[in-house]
Amino acid sequence: MSRTLSSPSGLDSGTVGWNQVTALIEEIANGSSRVHAGITGPGGSGKSVLLDELAAALQAEGISVARTLDEFARVESDGERCALLIDDAEHLEDDDAAEITRLMRGDGPHVVVAFRPWPRSAKVAHLVDRLGRERPHVVLQHLAASGIRERSATLLGDPLPADQIDRILDLTRGNPWFVDEVLLALHEDGWDLSESSPLPSAPLERLRHRLDRLDRGLLDFVVALAVGFSVSGPALATTPRFAGADLHALMAGARASGMVSPDGSLLPIVRMTVLQSVPEHELWPLRRELVDAIETAGIPLGVTAVELARHGFRDPRVAEALRLQADEAVSRDPVEAWRLYSSAIEAGADVASLAGRRAQAAWAAGDIRAAERLVDGLLTGREHPDLPRVINVAAAIWARKGMLQRAADAYIGLTGADARATAPLAAACRAVLGMVEEGRGLLTAASEVEYPTSAQIAVSLMAEGVLTSLDGALDRALSTLLQASNVMNESEEILPLPVVPAVLAAHVALNAGELGIAADVLRTASEAGQGGPAFRHRLRLTQALVALRADRPGRARRLLEATESSHRPLGLRDEVLAHSVRIGLARRTDDITSLVRAWNAARPTIASAPVDLTLFPALAELAVAGARLHEWHLVEDAIASAWELLDRAGRPTSWSTNLHWAEIQAAILRNDEAGLERHSAALHEYAPTDRVASRLAEAARIWAAALAGHVDVDAVEHAVRDLASTGYPWDAGRLAGHAAARAAEHRDTLQLLALARSLHPEEQSDDAGRASSADASETQADEARLSPREREVARLVLEGRTYAEIGAAIFISPRTAEHHIARIRRRLGVTTRSDLLARLRLVLGEDDDGR
């Protein structure tokens, strides 16, 4: 090791191997018999330092110490009180080795010899063997993480953090001398240890000096290992440079030097030293020989290509190897694929030929802008040799912007096998635009791909599922789309797509009134990363719309906030979804200020909103809000486009029903009796063959009657419960509230208000289980002092609602809300509003609830 750790007496030495030689010191000091021992380890393991420590300890015990044979000849002491300590025994001349062996007798000195495992002459080997027969050699071990931590505390004053300890262990493999060099570089040169940080000049010089001490053949071998040669493959044996070399001896020497691990790999810090200090003109031929040897052996370059490119080596074979690796990674690890494509370019690959692949990697990694820049550059020039890949990425980008028609046309423009592969994507685009016949024709005409991947199967199922939903077979369509989503999740492939199966499955489930299925398929797809980062917002915002339909505004708000906190840009379709969620949240809380603010922010997007089947729930939110704010004209064209789409599709019942319901809600707000009657009549027409349409039609009839002052409590209750069970719990509560406001009898009013309250579930915190048991018991004790109704009011207070807003939200008068809040203040023993809010957060676990 490079620096001594012991005190002058040596009693507290931290030197590697010290604990193993303390018994030798005691035995020598007692003088009962002669001690003959060997200490071995590779270069840097600490043999010399250990001998120095041993010498100091023996001298403190009054033992004479000689470090060479010449010194021993001058020592005036009998053998019992004399110790001969020999370092670097592998370099002894034969006569000296024989002399030391002769001194190992009963009346001779104590003999301790330190040596590397290799090389050794026959005489030295005899000496080492003789020492080993008398007692096992002291074998010095490399430092583990705990040893490096202790070492850093001793040398630097404080132990290093765990990540730096791990980095030092990785760089040095625990070799003590190299550990000390790294610690010194940290302390004196401020080295930050990152992989991109070069060695500072001072430690580089010291390490280079250690390299220069190697003989020329061994140095060439170490440099070869540094550029990428490996002893485990055929390349080293087949390269002309080492054709006549004794590779076994070279490896033994490299291991003995401490620069190579027992497994034959070069210490990373030695590799850094070689690559920083050896001139490029010496490294380049070795790298070329490496590639030639690997090619001759017929084995792939693999990670060697990455390393060669990283160090600026340009060769078409390296570039091609990197391209092949990137092609394998692009659908599963796109970030790695992008890095490999970039490395291929650095190795000499043609930039233009890789542009399509890089665009796909950028899309799959979620960097949509980079993907768009690349495909735009390709589509404006001559036809690209990788055109199908370019078209796939371009179509996915256009679909994200709402240009599904252009995406479909791009897919259809391909020919041959490429057209067969993209036919399901084109069919899905056509179907989502209501072009059922065209979509079915594309799917039927294209022959099956001979050996489809799981992702291709999922895409085919997706196209089949959405077309089936437009044909009216809702249950079969939902089953097919759920299967498509599951297959896509399991494939873990990230392909450029216009839409993902989970989104379509969720919309079909919404049409069927199956909110639980819609929520589950989206959750599972989000967890699996279906579609990759490009679809993360789409899945999340569709989840938020499902949560709004399920009357779970807290969950919808959290999903929206997660989207807003992301730095990834939204495409136009995602922007429409995000605005509809904001507007829906404001509408459900009857917060007119927030509603106006959200609407004003959405106006530019609403004016340019594309229309396709996947945007129908968002369009429904915008339609009702536009009617309430007297800005129906802003959504009128979009609504008209939606009906045109449905007309093209043959007015499929399941897709039309929910839009009719949104039109009914808007008509009620606009006092449009004709519109109310027209859309109610349409639902009644669908009712005989569609459960959802039947219940919505009855709810519309009851609502119209209630608005006219005709409230049949039993009929209202039945319609409200049916509406809630069909996937419209919030609308059901509003129907009950509107009917209660117009009931003739006070008793009927109370009954309907109670019904409305029962349909307004309190959301439970997703994180409630994180609270400690002490906090939980305190919360339970506090909540027990508030009635369920008071807790409901308390949650609304924490949302910043006014008395009027609280009353409107839970169907009580503002005065009653005020009374509830006054009672809550008394029960909690608070007087100021700030104290009230603080106490309510504790009582309701608001910090954990995240709302």
PDB file of C-alpha atoms in Angstrom, residues 547-684:
ATOM      1  CA  ALA A 547     -62.922   8.979 -13.070  1.00  0.00           C
ATOM      2  CA  LEU A 548     -65.136  11.997 -13.834  1.00  0.00           C
ATOM      3  CA  ARG A 549     -67.833   9.711 -15.221  1.00  0.00           C
ATOM      4  CA  ALA A 550     -67.535   7.588 -12.075  1.00  0.00           C
ATOM      5  CA  ASP A 551     -67.966  10.711  -9.893  1.00  0.00           C
ATOM      6  CA  ARG A 552     -64.446  10.521  -8.513  1.00  0.00           C
ATOM      7  CA  PRO A 553     -63.218  14.098  -9.007  1.00  0.00           C
ATOM      8  CA  GLY A 554     -60.369  13.688  -6.530  1.00  0.00           C
ATOM      9  CA  ARG A 555     -58.831  10.911  -8.583  1.00  0.00           C
ATOM     10  CA  ALA A 556     -59.418  12.826 -11.809  1.00  0.00           C
ATOM     11  CA  ARG A 557     -57.686  15.846 -10.313  1.00  0.00           C
ATOM     12  CA  ARG A 558     -54.654  13.830  -9.244  1.00  0.00           C
ATOM     13  CA  LEU A 559     -54.321  12.301 -12.706  1.00  0.00           C
ATOM     14  CA  LEU A 560     -54.573  15.732 -14.308  1.00  0.00           C
ATOM     15  CA  GLU A 561     -51.971  17.161 -11.920  1.00  0.00           C
ATOM     16  CA  ALA A 562     -49.618  14.289 -12.738  1.00  0.00           C
ATOM     17  CA  THR A 563     -49.944  15.189 -16.405  1.00  0.00           C
ATOM     18  CA  GLU A 564     -49.439  18.892 -15.764  1.00  0.00           C
ATOM     19  CA  SER A 565     -46.307  18.249 -13.687  1.00  0.00           C
ATOM     20  CA  SER A 566     -44.655  16.441 -16.600  1.00  0.00           C
ATOM     21  CA  HIS A 567     -42.262  18.305 -18.870  1.00  0.00           C
ATOM     22  CA  ARG A 568     -43.311  16.311 -21.931  1.00  0.00           C
ATOM     23  CA  PRO A 569     -45.371  18.371 -24.392  1.00  0.00           C
ATOM     24  CA  LEU A 570     -48.968  17.421 -25.142  1.00  0.00           C
ATOM     25  CA  GLY A 571     -50.207  16.689 -28.627  1.00  0.00           C
ATOM     26  CA  LEU A 572     -53.406  18.365 -29.809  1.00  0.00           C
ATOM     27  CA  ARG A 573     -55.579  15.364 -28.959  1.00  0.00           C
ATOM     28  CA  ASP A 574     -54.078  15.208 -25.454  1.00  0.00           C
ATOM     29  CA  GLU A 575     -54.617  18.944 -25.020  1.00  0.00           C
ATOM     30  CA  VAL A 576     -58.311  18.476 -25.812  1.00  0.00           C
ATOM     31  CA  LEU A 577     -58.497  15.742 -23.178  1.00  0.00           C
ATOM     32  CA  ALA A 578     -56.666  17.844 -20.567  1.00  0.00           C
ATOM     33  CA  HIS A 579     -58.941  20.861 -21.111  1.00  0.00           C
ATOM     34  CA  SER A 580     -62.045  18.677 -20.909  1.00  0.00           C
ATOM     35  CA  VAL A 581     -60.893  17.244 -17.569  1.00  0.00           C
ATOM     36  CA  ARG A 582     -60.245  20.730 -16.143  1.00  0.00           C
ATOM     37  CA  ILE A 583     -63.642  21.908 -17.335  1.00  0.00           C
ATOM     38  CA  GLY A 584     -65.325  18.759 -16.045  1.00  0.00           C
ATOM     39  CA  LEU A 585     -63.772  19.192 -12.603  1.00  0.00           C
ATOM     40  CA  ALA A 586     -64.925  22.809 -12.383  1.00  0.00           C
ATOM     41  CA  ARG A 587     -68.402  21.855 -13.566  1.00  0.00           C
ATOM     42  CA  ARG A 588     -68.771  19.110 -10.980  1.00  0.00           C
ATOM     43  CA  THR A 589     -67.815  21.413  -8.130  1.00  0.00           C
ATOM     44  CA  ASP A 590     -70.190  24.139  -9.336  1.00  0.00           C
ATOM     45  CA  ASP A 591     -67.240  26.521  -9.186  1.00  0.00           C
ATOM     46  CA  ILE A 592     -68.284  29.048 -11.814  1.00  0.00           C
ATOM     47  CA  THR A 593     -65.069  31.066 -11.462  1.00  0.00           C
ATOM     48  CA  SER A 594     -62.886  28.024 -12.102  1.00  0.00           C
ATOM     49  CA  LEU A 595     -65.199  26.926 -14.899  1.00  0.00           C
ATOM     50  CA  VAL A 596     -64.918  30.259 -16.700  1.00  0.00           C
ATOM     51  CA  ARG A 597     -61.155  30.266 -16.231  1.00  0.00           C
ATOM     52  CA  ALA A 598     -60.808  26.707 -17.570  1.00  0.00           C
ATOM     53  CA  TRP A 599     -63.119  27.465 -20.474  1.00  0.00           C
ATOM     54  CA  ASN A 600     -61.247  30.600 -21.489  1.00  0.00           C
ATOM     55  CA  ALA A 601     -57.955  28.707 -21.419  1.00  0.00           C
ATOM     56  CA  ALA A 602     -59.474  26.006 -23.611  1.00  0.00           C
ATOM     57  CA  ARG A 603     -61.090  28.258 -26.226  1.00  0.00           C
ATOM     58  CA  PRO A 604     -58.230  28.137 -28.801  1.00  0.00           C
ATOM     59  CA  THR A 605     -58.014  24.365 -28.495  1.00  0.00           C
ATOM     60  CA  ILE A 606     -61.781  23.926 -28.700  1.00  0.00           C
ATOM     61  CA  ALA A 607     -61.875  25.967 -31.889  1.00  0.00           C
ATOM     62  CA  SER A 608     -59.329  23.641 -33.534  1.00  0.00           C
ATOM     63  CA  ALA A 609     -60.280  20.376 -31.835  1.00  0.00           C
ATOM     64  CA  PRO A 610     -60.174  17.311 -34.095  1.00  0.00           C
ATOM     65  CA  VAL A 611     -63.096  14.912 -33.934  1.00  0.00           C
ATOM     66  CA  ASP A 612     -62.791  11.135 -33.714  1.00  0.00           C
ATOM     67  CA  LEU A 613     -64.359   8.410 -31.605  1.00  0.00           C
ATOM     68  CA  THR A 614     -61.708   8.593 -28.879  1.00  0.00           C
ATOM     69  CA  LEU A 615     -62.550  12.248 -28.212  1.00  0.00           C
ATOM     70  CA  PHE A 616     -66.306  11.756 -27.739  1.00  0.00           C
ATOM     71  CA  PRO A 617     -66.216  11.803 -23.888  1.00  0.00           C
ATOM     72  CA  ALA A 618     -64.122  14.983 -23.975  1.00  0.00           C
ATOM     73  CA  LEU A 619     -66.499  16.502 -26.534  1.00  0.00           C
ATOM     74  CA  ALA A 620     -69.431  15.676 -24.250  1.00  0.00           C
ATOM     75  CA  GLU A 621     -67.812  17.602 -21.381  1.00  0.00           C
ATOM     76  CA  LEU A 622     -67.122  20.574 -23.641  1.00  0.00           C
ATOM     77  CA  ALA A 623     -70.668  20.547 -25.048  1.00  0.00           C
ATOM     78  CA  VAL A 624     -72.346  20.710 -21.633  1.00  0.00           C
ATOM     79  CA  ALA A 625     -69.944  23.379 -20.397  1.00  0.00           C
ATOM     80  CA  GLY A 626     -70.426  25.426 -23.566  1.00  0.00           C
ATOM     81  CA  ALA A 627     -74.190  25.301 -23.074  1.00  0.00           C
ATOM     82  CA  ARG A 628     -73.905  26.368 -19.451  1.00  0.00           C
ATOM     83  CA  LEU A 629     -71.609  29.296 -20.304  1.00  0.00           C
ATOM     84  CA  HIS A 630     -73.754  30.389 -23.275  1.00  0.00           C
ATOM     85  CA  GLU A 631     -70.929  29.657 -25.704  1.00  0.00           C
ATOM     86  CA  TRP A 632     -72.541  26.830 -27.596  1.00  0.00           C
ATOM     87  CA  HIS A 633     -71.311  28.354 -30.840  1.00  0.00           C
ATOM     88  CA  LEU A 634     -67.744  27.342 -29.961  1.00  0.00           C
ATOM     89  CA  VAL A 635     -68.591  23.639 -29.821  1.00  0.00           C
ATOM     90  CA  GLU A 636     -71.363  23.582 -32.408  1.00  0.00           C
ATOM     91  CA  ASP A 637     -69.107  22.733 -35.344  1.00  0.00           C
ATOM     92  CA  ALA A 638     -67.320  20.011 -33.404  1.00  0.00           C
ATOM     93  CA  ILE A 639     -70.656  18.485 -32.375  1.00  0.00           C
ATOM     94  CA  ALA A 640     -71.840  18.632 -35.987  1.00  0.00           C
ATOM     95  CA  SER A 641     -68.621  16.890 -37.094  1.00  0.00           C
ATOM     96  CA  ALA A 642     -69.209  14.181 -34.499  1.00  0.00           C
ATOM     97  CA  TRP A 643     -72.693  13.512 -35.883  1.00  0.00           C
ATOM     98  CA  GLU A 644     -71.281  13.430 -39.412  1.00  0.00           C
ATOM     99  CA  LEU A 645     -68.749  10.845 -38.254  1.00  0.00           C
ATOM    100  CA  LEU A 646     -71.519   8.733 -36.728  1.00  0.00           C
ATOM    101  CA  ASP A 647     -73.568   9.080 -39.913  1.00  0.00           C
ATOM    102  CA  ARG A 648     -70.632   7.734 -41.918  1.00  0.00           C
ATOM    103  CA  ALA A 649     -70.482   4.798 -39.516  1.00  0.00           C
ATOM    104  CA  GLY A 650     -74.214   4.117 -39.843  1.00  0.00           C
ATOM    105  CA  ARG A 651     -75.171   5.641 -36.480  1.00  0.00           C
ATOM    106  CA  PRO A 652     -73.892   2.759 -34.292  1.00  0.00           C
ATOM    107  CA  THR A 653     -76.046   2.734 -31.168  1.00  0.00           C
ATOM    108  CA  SER A 654     -73.306   2.310 -28.572  1.00  0.00           C
ATOM    109  CA  TRP A 655     -71.206   5.222 -29.893  1.00  0.00           C
ATOM    110  CA  SER A 656     -74.236   7.472 -30.498  1.00  0.00           C
ATOM    111  CA  THR A 657     -75.964   7.003 -27.134  1.00  0.00           C
ATOM    112  CA  ASN A 658     -73.520   8.963 -25.000  1.00  0.00           C
ATOM    113  CA  LEU A 659     -73.428  11.851 -27.454  1.00  0.00           C
ATOM    114  CA  HIS A 660     -77.234  11.985 -27.440  1.00  0.00           C
ATOM    115  CA  TRP A 661     -77.082  12.162 -23.631  1.00  0.00           C
ATOM    116  CA  ALA A 662     -74.595  15.055 -23.748  1.00  0.00           C
ATOM    117  CA  GLU A 663     -76.899  16.845 -26.208  1.00  0.00           C
ATOM    118  CA  ILE A 664     -79.821  16.324 -23.789  1.00  0.00           C
ATOM    119  CA  GLN A 665     -77.823  17.836 -20.910  1.00  0.00           C
ATOM    120  CA  ALA A 666     -76.839  20.772 -23.110  1.00  0.00           C
ATOM    121  CA  ALA A 667     -80.422  21.220 -24.297  1.00  0.00           C
ATOM    122  CA  ILE A 668     -81.642  21.381 -20.680  1.00  0.00           C
ATOM    123  CA  LEU A 669     -79.102  24.110 -19.917  1.00  0.00           C
ATOM    124  CA  ARG A 670     -80.017  26.007 -23.104  1.00  0.00           C
ATOM    125  CA  ASN A 671     -83.772  25.619 -22.577  1.00  0.00           C
ATOM    126  CA  ASP A 672     -83.845  23.982 -25.991  1.00  0.00           C
ATOM    127  CA  GLU A 673     -87.056  21.974 -25.812  1.00  0.00           C
ATOM    128  CA  ALA A 674     -86.853  20.888 -29.434  1.00  0.00           C
ATOM    129  CA  GLY A 675     -83.316  19.574 -28.955  1.00  0.00           C
ATOM    130  CA  LEU A 676     -84.345  17.800 -25.770  1.00  0.00           C
ATOM    131  CA  GLU A 677     -87.246  16.083 -27.514  1.00  0.00           C
ATOM    132  CA  ARG A 678     -85.193  15.166 -30.580  1.00  0.00           C
ATOM    133  CA  HIS A 679     -82.369  13.495 -28.706  1.00  0.00           C
ATOM    134  CA  SER A 680     -84.708  11.862 -26.186  1.00  0.00           C
ATOM    135  CA  ALA A 681     -86.652  10.391 -29.098  1.00  0.00           C
ATOM    136  CA  ALA A 682     -83.416   9.010 -30.550  1.00  0.00           C
ATOM    137  CA  LEU A 683     -82.637   7.271 -27.269  1.00  0.00           C
ATOM    138  CA  HIS A 684     -86.127   5.799 -27.148  1.00  0.00           C
TER     139      HIS A 684
END
